PDB file of C-alpha atoms in Angstrom:
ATOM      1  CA  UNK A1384       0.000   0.000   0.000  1.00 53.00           C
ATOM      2  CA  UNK A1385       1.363   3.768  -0.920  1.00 56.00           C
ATOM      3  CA  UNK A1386       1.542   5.991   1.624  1.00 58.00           C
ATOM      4  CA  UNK A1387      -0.557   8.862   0.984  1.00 60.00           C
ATOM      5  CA  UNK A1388       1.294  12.269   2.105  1.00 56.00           C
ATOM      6  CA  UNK A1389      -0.049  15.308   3.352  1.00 59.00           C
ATOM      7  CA  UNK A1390      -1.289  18.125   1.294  1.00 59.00           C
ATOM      8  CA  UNK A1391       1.154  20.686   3.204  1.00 56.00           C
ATOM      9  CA  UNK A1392       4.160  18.266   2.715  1.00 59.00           C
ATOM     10  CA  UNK A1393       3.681  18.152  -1.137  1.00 59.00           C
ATOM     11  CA  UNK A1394       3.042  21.976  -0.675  1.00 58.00           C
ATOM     12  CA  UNK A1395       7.033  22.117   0.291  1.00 53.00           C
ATOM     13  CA  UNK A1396       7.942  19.566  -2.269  1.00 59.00           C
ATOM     14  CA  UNK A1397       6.815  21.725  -5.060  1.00 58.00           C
ATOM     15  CA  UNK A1398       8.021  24.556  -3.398  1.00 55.00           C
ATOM     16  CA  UNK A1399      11.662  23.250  -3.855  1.00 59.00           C
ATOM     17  CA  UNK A1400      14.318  23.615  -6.354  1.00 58.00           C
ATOM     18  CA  UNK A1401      14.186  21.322  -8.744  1.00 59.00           C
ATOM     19  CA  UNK A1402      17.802  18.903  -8.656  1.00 63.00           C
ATOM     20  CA  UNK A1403      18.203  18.409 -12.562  1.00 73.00           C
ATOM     21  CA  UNK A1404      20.183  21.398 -13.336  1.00 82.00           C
ATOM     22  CA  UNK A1405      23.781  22.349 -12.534  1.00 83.00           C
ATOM     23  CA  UNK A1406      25.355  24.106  -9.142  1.00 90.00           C
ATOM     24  CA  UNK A1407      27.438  27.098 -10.097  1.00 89.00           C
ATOM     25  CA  UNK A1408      29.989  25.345  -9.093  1.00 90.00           C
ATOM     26  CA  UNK A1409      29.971  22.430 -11.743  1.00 89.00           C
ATOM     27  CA  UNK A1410      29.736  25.144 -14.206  1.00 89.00           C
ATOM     28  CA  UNK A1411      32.438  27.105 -12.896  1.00 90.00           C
ATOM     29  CA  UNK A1412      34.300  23.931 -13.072  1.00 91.00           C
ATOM     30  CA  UNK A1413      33.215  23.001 -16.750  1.00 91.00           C
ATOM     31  CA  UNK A1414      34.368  26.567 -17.745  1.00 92.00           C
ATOM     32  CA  UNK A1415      38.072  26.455 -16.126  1.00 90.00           C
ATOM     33  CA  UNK A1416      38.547  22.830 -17.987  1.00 89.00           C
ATOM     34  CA  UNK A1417      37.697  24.774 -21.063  1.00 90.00           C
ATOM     35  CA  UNK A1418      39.479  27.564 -20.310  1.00 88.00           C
ATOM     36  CA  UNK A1419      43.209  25.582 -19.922  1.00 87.00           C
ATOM     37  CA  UNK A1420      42.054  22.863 -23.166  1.00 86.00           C
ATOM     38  CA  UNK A1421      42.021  26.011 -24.694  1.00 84.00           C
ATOM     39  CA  UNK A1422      45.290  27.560 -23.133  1.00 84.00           C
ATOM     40  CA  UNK A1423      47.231  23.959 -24.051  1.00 84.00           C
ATOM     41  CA  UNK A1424      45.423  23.938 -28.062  1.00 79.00           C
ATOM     42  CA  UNK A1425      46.242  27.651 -29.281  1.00 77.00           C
ATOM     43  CA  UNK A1426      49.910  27.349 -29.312  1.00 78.00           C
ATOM     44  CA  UNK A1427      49.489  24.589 -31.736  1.00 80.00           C
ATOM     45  CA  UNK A1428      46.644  26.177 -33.322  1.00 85.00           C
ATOM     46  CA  UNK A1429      49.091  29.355 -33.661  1.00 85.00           C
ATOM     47  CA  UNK A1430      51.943  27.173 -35.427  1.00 88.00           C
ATOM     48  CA  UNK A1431      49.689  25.501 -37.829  1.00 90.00           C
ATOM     49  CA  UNK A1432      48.356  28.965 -39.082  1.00 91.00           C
ATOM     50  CA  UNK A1433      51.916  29.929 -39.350  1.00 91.00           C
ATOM     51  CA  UNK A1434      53.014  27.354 -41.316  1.00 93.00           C
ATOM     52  CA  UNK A1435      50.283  28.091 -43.851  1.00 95.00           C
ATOM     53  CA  UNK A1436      50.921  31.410 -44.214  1.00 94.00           C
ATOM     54  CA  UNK A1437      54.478  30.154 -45.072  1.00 95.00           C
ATOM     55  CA  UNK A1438      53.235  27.577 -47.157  1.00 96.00           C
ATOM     56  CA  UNK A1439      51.165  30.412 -48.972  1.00 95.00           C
ATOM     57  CA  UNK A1440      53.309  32.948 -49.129  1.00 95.00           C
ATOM     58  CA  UNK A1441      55.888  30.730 -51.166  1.00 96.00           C
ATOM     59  CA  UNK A1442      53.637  29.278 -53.264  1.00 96.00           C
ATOM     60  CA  UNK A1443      52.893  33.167 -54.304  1.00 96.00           C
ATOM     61  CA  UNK A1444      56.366  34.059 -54.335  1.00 96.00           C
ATOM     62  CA  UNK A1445      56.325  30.025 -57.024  1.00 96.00           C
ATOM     63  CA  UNK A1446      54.030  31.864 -58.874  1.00 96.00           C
ATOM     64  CA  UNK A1447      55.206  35.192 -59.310  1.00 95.00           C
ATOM     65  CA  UNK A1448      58.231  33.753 -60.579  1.00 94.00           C
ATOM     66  CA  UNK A1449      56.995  31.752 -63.019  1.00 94.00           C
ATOM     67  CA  UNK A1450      54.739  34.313 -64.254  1.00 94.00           C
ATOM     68  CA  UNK A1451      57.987  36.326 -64.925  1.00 93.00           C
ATOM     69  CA  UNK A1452      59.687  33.877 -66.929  1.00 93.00           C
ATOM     70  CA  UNK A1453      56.524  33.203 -68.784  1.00 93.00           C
ATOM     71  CA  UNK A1454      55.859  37.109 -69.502  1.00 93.00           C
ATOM     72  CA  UNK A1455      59.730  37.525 -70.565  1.00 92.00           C
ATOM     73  CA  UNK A1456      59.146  34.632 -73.195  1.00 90.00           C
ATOM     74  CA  UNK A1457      55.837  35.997 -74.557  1.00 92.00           C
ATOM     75  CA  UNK A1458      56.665  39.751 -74.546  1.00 91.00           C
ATOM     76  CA  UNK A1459      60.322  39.526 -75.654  1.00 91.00           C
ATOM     77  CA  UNK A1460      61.096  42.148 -73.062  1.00 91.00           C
ATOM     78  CA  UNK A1461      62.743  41.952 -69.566  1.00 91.00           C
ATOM     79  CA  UNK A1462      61.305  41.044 -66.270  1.00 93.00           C
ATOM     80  CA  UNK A1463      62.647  41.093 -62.747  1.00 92.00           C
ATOM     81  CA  UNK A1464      61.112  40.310 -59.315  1.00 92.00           C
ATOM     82  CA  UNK A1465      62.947  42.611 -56.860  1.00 92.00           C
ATOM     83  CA  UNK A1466      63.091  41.242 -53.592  1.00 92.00           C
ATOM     84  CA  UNK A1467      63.190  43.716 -50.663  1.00 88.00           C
ATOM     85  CA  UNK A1468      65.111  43.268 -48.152  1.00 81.00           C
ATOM     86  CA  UNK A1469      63.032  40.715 -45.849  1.00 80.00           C
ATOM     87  CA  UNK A1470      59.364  41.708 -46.070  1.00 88.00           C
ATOM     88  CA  UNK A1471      58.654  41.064 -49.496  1.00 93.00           C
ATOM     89  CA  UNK A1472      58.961  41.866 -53.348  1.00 95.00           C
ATOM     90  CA  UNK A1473      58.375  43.385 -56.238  1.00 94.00           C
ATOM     91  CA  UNK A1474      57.524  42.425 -60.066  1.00 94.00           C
ATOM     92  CA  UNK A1475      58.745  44.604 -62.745  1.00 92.00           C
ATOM     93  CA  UNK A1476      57.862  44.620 -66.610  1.00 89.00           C
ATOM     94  CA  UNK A1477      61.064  46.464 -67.910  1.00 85.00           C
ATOM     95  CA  UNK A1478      61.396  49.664 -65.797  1.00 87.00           C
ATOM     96  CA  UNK A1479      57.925  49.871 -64.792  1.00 90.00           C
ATOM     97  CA  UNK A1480      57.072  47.778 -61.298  1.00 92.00           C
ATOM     98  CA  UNK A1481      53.691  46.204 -62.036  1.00 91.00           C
ATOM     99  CA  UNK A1482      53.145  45.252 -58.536  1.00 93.00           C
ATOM    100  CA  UNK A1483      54.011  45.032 -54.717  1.00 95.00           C
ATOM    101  CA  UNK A1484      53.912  42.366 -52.583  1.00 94.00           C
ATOM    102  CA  UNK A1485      54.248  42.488 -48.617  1.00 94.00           C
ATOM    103  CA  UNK A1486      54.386  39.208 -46.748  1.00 94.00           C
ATOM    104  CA  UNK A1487      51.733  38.444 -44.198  1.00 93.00           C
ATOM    105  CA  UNK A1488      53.472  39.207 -40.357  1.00 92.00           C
ATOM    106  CA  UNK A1489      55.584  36.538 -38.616  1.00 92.00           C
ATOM    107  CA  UNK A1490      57.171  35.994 -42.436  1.00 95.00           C
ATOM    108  CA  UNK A1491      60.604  37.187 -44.074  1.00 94.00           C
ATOM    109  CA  UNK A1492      63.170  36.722 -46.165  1.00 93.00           C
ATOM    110  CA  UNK A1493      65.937  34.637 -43.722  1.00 91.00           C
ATOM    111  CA  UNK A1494      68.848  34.301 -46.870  1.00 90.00           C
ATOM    112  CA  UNK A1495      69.474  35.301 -50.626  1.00 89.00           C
ATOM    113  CA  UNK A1496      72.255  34.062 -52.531  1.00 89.00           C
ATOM    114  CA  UNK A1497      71.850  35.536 -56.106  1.00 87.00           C
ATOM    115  CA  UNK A1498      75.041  34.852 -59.087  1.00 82.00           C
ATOM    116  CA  UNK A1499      73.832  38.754 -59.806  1.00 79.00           C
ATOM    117  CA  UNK A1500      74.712  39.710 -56.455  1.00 81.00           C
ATOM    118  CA  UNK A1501      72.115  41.555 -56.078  1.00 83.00           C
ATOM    119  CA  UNK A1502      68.350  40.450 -54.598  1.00 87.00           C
ATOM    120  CA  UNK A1503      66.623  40.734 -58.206  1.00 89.00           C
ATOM    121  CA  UNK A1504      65.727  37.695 -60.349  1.00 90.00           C
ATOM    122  CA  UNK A1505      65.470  38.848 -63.736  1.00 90.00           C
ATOM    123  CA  UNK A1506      64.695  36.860 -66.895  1.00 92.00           C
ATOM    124  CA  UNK A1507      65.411  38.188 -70.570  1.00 91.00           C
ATOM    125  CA  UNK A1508      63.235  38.736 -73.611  1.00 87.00           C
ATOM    126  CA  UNK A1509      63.467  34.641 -74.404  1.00 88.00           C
ATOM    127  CA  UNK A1510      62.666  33.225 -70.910  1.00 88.00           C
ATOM    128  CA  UNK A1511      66.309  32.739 -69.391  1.00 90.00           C
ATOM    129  CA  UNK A1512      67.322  33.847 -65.907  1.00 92.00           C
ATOM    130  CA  UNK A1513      70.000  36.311 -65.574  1.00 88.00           C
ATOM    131  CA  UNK A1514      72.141  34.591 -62.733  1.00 84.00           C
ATOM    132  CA  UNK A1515      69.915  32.222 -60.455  1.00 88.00           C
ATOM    133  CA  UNK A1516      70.060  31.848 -56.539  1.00 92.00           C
ATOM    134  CA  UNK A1517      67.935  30.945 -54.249  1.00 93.00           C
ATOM    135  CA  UNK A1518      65.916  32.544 -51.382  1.00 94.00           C
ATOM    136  CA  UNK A1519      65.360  31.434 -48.090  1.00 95.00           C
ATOM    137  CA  UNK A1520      61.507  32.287 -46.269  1.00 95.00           C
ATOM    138  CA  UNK A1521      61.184  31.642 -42.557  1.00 95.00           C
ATOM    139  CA  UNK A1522      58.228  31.649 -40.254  1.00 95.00           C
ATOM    140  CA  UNK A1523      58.379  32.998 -36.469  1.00 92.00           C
ATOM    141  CA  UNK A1524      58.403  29.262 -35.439  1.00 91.00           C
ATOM    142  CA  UNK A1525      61.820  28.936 -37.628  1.00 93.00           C
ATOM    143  CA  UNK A1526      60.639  26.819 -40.675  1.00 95.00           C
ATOM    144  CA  UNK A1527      62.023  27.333 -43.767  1.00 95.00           C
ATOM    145  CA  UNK A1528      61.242  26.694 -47.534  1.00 96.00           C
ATOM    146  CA  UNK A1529      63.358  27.592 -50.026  1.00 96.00           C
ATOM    147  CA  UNK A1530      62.792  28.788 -53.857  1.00 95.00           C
ATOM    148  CA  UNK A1531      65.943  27.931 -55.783  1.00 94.00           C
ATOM    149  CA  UNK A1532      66.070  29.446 -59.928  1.00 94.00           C
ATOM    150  CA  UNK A1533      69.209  27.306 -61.573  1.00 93.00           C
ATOM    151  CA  UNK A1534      70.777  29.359 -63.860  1.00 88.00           C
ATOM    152  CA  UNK A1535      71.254  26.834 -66.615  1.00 86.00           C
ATOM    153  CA  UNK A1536      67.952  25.293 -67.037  1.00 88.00           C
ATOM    154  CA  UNK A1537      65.865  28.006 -65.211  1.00 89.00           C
ATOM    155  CA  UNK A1538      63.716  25.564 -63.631  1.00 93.00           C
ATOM    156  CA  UNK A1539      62.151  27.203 -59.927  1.00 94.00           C
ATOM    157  CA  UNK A1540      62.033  24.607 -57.408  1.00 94.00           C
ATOM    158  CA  UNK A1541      60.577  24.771 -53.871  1.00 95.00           C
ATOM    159  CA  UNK A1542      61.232  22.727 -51.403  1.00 94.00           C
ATOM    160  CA  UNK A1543      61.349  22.781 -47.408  1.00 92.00           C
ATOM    161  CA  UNK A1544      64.141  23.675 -45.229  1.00 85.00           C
ATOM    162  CA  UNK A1545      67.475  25.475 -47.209  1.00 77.00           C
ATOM    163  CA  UNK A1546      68.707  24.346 -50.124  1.00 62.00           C
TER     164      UNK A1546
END
C-alpha cells in the first residue's frame, strides 16, 4: 500500500528547487577545464596557421616567378622580381614595377644568394634567368622553404628547409 502524504508536505515539495540542473559550481568547473584545453590547443593552433601562411606565401612568391619567366618569353622584353630586403617583393615589366607584394606578419626573407649579387631575379626577352640563386623564407616558429632558380635550365624549385 502507498503511503498517501499530506497536502502541506507536497506543498514544500513543489516549493523546492528542482535537482536536474547544474550548481554554479559544476559550471564554474566546466568553464576552467575549457578555459586551460584552450590555453594547451592555441599554441598549436598558432603554429599551424603559421606554417600556412608560409606555405602560402611561397607558393605566391612560385608563382610570381613563373609568371615572370613566362611574360619575358611571350613579350620579348625583360622582367625582374625585386626582392626587398626581408618583407617582401616586387615584379617589374622592364622599368615599370607592375606590382608590390608584402608578406603576411611573422614571415621574411631569412637568406638570398643571387650569381647577380644583387636580390633581383630577372629573366630576358626569351625566358632565361639572368644569374639564379635561391631565397630562403622563414616563419616565427623557424621553418624554412626555399625557392631555388638554376641558372642553366631556369627551372624554380621549392622545397622545405634550405637548399
Amino acid at each position: 500500500m502507498m503511503k498517501q502524504l499530506s497536502p502541506a508536505r507536497n506543498t514544500l515539495q513543489a516549493l523546492r528547487p528542482s535537482e536536474s540542473g547544474f550548481s554554479l559550481v559544476e559550471l564554474l568547473i566546466v568553464l576552467f577545464c575549457l578555459a586551460a584545453l584552450l590555453g594547451l590547443s592555441l599554441p598549436g593552433y598558432q603554429r599551424v596557421i603559421d606554417n600556412k601562411n608560409l606555405q602560402g606565401t611561397a607558393n605566391q612568391l612560385y608563382a610570381d616567378m613563373k609568371e615572370c619567366q613566362s611574360m619575358a618569353l611571350l613579350t620579348g622584353e625583360n622582367h625582374s622580381l625585386r626582392l626587398n630586403k626581408d618583407d617582401g617583393y616586387e615584379v617589374w615589366t622592364g622599368t615599370a614595377k607592375r606590382k608590390s607584394i608584402t608578406f603576411p606578419k611573422g614571415i621574411r626573407i631569412s637568406e638570398q644568394k643571387w650569381a647577380s649579387n644583387r636580390p633581383v631575379l630577372q629573366f630576358n626577352g626569351k625566358g632565361h634567368p639572368v644569374g639564379g640563386g635561391t631565397v630562403v623564407l622563414r616563419n616565427r616558429h623557424n621553418k624554412e622553404i626555399s625557392l631555388t632558380v638554376h641558372l642553366h635550365t631556369g627551372q624554380i624549385q621549392v622545397k622545405e628547409g634550405r637548399e
